[in-house]
Coordinates of C-alpha atoms in Angstrom, one line a residue:
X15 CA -23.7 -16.3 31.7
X16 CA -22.5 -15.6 28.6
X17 CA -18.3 -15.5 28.3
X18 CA -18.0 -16.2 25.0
X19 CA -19.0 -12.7 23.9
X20 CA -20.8 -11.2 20.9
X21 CA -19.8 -11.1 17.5
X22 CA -21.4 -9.4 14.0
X23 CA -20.4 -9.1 10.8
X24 CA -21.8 -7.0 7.7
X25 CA -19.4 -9.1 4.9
X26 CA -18.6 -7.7 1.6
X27 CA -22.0 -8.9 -0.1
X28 CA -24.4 -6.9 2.3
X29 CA -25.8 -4.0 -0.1
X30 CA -28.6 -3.6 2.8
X31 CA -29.7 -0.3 4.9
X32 CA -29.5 -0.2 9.0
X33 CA -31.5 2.8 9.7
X34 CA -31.0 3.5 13.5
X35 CA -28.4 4.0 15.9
X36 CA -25.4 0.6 16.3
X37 CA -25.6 0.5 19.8
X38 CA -22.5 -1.1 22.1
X39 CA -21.6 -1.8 25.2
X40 CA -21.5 -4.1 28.6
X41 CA -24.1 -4.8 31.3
X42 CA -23.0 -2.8 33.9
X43 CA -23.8 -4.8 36.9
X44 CA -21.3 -8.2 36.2
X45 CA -17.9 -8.2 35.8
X46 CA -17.1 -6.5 32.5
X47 CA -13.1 -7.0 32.6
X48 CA -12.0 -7.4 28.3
X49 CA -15.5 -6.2 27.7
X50 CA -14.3 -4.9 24.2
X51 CA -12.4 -8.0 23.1
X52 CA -16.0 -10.0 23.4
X53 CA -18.2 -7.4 21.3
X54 CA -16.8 -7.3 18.0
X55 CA -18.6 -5.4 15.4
X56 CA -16.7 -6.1 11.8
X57 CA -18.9 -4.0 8.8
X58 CA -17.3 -4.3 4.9
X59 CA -20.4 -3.1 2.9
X60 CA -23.8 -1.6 3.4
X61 CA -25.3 1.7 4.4
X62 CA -25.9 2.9 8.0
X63 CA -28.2 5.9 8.5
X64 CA -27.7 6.1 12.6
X65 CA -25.0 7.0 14.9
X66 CA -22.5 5.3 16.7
X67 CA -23.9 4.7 20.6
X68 CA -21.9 3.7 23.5
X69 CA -25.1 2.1 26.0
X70 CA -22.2 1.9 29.0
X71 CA -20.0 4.2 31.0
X72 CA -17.1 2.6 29.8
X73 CA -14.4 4.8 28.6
X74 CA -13.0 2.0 26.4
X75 CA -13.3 2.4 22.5
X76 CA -15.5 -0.3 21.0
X77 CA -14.0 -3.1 19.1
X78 CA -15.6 -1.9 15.8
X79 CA -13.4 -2.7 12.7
X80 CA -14.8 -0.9 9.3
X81 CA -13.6 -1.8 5.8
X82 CA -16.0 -0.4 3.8
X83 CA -20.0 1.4 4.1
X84 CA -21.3 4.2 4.0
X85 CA -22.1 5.7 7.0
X86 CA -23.9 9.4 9.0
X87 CA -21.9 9.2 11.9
X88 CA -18.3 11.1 11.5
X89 CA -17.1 9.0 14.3
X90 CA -16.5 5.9 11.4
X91 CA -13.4 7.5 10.7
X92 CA -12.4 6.4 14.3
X93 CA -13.2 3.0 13.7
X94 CA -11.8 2.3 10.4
X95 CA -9.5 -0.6 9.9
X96 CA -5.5 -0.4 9.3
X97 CA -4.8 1.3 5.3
X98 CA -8.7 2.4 5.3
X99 CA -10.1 5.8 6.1
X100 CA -13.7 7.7 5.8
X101 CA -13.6 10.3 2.9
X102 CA -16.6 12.8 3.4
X103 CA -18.9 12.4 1.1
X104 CA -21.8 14.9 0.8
X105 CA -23.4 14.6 4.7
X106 CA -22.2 10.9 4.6
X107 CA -18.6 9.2 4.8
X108 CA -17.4 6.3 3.0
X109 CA -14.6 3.9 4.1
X110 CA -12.2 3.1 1.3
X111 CA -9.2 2.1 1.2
X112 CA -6.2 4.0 1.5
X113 CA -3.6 4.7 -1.4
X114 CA 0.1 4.6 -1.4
X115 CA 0.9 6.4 -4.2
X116 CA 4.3 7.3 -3.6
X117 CA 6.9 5.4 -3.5
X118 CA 10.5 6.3 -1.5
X119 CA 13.8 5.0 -2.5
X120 CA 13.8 3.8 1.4
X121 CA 11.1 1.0 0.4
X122 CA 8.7 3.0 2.2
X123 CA 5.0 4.0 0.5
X124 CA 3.3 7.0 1.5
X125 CA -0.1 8.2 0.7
X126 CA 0.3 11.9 -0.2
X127 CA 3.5 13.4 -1.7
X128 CA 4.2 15.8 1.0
X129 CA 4.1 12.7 3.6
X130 CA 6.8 11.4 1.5
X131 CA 8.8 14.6 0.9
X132 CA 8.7 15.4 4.7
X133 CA 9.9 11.7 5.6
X134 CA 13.0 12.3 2.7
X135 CA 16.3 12.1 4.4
X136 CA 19.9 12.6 2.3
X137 CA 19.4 11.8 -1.4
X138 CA 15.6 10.8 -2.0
X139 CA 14.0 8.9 -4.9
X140 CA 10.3 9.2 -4.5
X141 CA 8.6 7.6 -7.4
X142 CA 5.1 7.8 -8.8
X143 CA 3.0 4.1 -9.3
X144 CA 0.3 5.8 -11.0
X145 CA -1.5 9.2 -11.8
X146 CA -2.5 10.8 -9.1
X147 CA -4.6 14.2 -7.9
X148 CA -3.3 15.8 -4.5
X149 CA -2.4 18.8 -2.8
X150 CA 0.4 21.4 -3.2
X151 CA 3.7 20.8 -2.0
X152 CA 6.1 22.4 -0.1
X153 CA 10.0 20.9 -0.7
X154 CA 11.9 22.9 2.6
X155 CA 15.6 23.7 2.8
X156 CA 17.9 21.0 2.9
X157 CA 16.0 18.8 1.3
X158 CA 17.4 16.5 -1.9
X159 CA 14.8 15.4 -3.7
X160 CA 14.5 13.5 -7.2
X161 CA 10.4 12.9 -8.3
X162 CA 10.7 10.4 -11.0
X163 CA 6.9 10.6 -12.2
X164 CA 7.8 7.3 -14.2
X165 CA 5.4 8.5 -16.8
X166 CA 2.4 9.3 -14.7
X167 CA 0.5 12.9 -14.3
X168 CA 0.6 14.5 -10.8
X169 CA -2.7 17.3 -11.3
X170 CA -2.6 20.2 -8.0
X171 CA -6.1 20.1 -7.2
X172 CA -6.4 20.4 -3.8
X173 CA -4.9 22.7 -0.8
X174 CA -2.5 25.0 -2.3
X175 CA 0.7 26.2 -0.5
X176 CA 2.6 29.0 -0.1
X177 CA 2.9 32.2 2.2
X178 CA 0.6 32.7 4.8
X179 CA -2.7 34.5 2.5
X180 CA -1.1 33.7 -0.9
X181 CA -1.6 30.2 -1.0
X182 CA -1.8 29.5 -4.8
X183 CA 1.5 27.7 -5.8
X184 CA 1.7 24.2 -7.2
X185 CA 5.2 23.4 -5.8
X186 CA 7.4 25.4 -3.6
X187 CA 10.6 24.5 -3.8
X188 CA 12.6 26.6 -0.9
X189 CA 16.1 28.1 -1.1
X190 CA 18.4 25.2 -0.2
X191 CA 16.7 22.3 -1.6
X192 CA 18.1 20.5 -4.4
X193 CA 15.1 18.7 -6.7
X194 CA 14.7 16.8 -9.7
X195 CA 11.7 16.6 -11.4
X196 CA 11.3 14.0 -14.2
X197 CA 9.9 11.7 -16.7
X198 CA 6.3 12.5 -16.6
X199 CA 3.9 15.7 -16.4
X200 CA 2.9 18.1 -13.3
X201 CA -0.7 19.8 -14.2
X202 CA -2.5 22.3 -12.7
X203 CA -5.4 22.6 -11.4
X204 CA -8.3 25.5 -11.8
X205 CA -7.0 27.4 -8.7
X206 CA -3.5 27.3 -9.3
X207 CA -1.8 30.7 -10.3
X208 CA 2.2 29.5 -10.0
X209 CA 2.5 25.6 -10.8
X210 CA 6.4 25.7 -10.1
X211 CA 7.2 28.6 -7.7
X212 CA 11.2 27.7 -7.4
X213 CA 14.0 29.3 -4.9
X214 CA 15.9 25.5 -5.2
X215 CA 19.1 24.3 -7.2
X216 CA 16.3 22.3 -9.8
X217 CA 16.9 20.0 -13.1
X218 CA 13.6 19.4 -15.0
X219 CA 14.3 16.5 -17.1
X220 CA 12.2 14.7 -20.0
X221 CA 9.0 16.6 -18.1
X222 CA 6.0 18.6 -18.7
X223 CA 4.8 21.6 -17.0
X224 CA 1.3 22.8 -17.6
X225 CA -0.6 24.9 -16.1
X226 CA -3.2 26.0 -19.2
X227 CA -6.9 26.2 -18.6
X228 CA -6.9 27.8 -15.1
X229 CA -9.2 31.0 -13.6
X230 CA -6.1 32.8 -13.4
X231 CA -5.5 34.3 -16.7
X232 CA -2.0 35.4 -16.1
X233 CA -0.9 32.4 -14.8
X234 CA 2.7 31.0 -14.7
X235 CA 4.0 27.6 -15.0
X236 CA 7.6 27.8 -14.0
X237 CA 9.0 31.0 -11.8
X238 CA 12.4 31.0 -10.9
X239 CA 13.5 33.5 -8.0
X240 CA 16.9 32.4 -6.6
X241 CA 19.2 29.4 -7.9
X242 CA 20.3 27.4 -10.7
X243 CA 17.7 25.7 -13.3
X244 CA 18.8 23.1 -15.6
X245 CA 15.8 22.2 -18.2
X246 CA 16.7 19.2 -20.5
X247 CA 15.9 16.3 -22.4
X248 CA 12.2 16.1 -24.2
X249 CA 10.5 18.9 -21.4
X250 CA 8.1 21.2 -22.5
X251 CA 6.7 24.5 -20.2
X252 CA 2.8 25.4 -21.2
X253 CA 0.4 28.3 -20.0
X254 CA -1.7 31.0 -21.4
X255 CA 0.7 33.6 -19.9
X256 CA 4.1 33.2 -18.7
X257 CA 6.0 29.8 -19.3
X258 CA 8.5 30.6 -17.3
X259 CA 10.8 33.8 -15.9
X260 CA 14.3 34.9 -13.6
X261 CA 12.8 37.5 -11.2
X262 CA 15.6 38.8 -9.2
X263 CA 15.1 39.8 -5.8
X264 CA 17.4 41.8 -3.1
X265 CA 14.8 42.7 -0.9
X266 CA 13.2 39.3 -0.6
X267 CA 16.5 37.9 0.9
X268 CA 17.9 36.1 -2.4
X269 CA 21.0 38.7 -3.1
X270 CA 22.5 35.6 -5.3
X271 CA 20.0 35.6 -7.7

């Protein structure tokens, strides 16, 4: 009796609380065919203390659409709209918009660094719009890279990378690679013992490396173990301990130094 279908909205000037579960779903005795194109649930603000519940046996996925709120149930990161996602937030999770930080010579914008590294084919630009926090990165073999931080601060904050159970390096540039980093500054953060740990042909150009103020106390901002580093232009290397060293190693598989 009702074809039409159902239709709410939470716009972006609801600052309310829903406490209770956001129940969806069809009658299951009529004809429910498109079921989930007439129940639209569309929520850009508010706070929602109750779970997302599915009142049918319908294995469809509810046509909920999230572009902001705070909500208890995980499953909003299922639900959230195109360029959002939920980011964990003490036993809550807010929908915010996504950014795209980084962008590739391509035309393409990605949200994290190593999404953009990964996606780099041939000769890559991958510019910086603005400062940014992230996680470590890992440039692999093969890989020709230019970061042109266009004056922006890149701090390692996050998930570290390196060897499996020594995870504490900033950047790992593999053997192979060829990478430019320039025009702006690469921090560390607390956990970081090796900001730059370098096996790649690399030019560091008009850039900063710090890596000053960590736990670590014998921290080390640029290590080079196998190919050739050109530093030039207005770049300066900072840490408590070691700026930078050559360590040579045979045994580790890098016999040309």
């Amino acid at each position: 009796g009702y074809p039409e279908g159902v239709s709410v909205t939470f716009d972006e000037g609801y600052t309310g609380t829903v406490i209770g579960d956001m129940e969806y779903g069809a009658y299951t005795g009529m004809n429910t065919e498109g079921w989930t194109e007439k129940t639209a649930l569309t929520i850009k603000n508010g706070t929602f203390t109750g779970q997302f519940k599915n009142s049918s046996d319908f294995e469809e996925k509810a046509n909920i659409t999230l572009y902001g709120g705070t909500f208890a149930d995980e499953k909003a990161a299922d639900y959230c709209a195109e360029k959002f996602k939920a980011v964990a937030d003490g036993d809550n999770y807010i929908v915010v918009p996504r950014v795209y930080n980084f962008l590739s010579s391509d035309g393409k914008e990605y949200e994290t660094l190593q999404q953009a590294v990964d996606a780099a084919e041939g000769e890559t630009v991958i510019t910086f719009k603005e400062s940014a926090n992230g996680n470590g990165v890992i440039v692999p073999t093969g890989k020709e890279i230019i970061f042109d931080f266009g004056g922006n601060t890149y701090t390692v904050d996050g998930t570290l990378v390196g060897s499996a159970g020594t995870e504490t390096l900033g950047l790992q540039l593999l053997k192979g690679a060829k990478v430019t980093l320039k025009n702006g500054t690469l921090k560390a953060g607390e956990k970081v013992k090796f900001l730059v740990q370098n096996y790649s042909d690399l030019t560091v150009e008009n850039m900063n490396l710090d890596v000053r103020g960590v736990e670590y106390k014998y921290a080390y901002a640029l290590s080079n173990n196998c190919g050739n580093v050109l530093i030039t232009g207005e770049s300066n290397i900072s840490s408590d301990y070691v700026a930078f060293d050559l360590w040579y190693n045979l045994q580790g598989g890098y016999p040309e130094g």
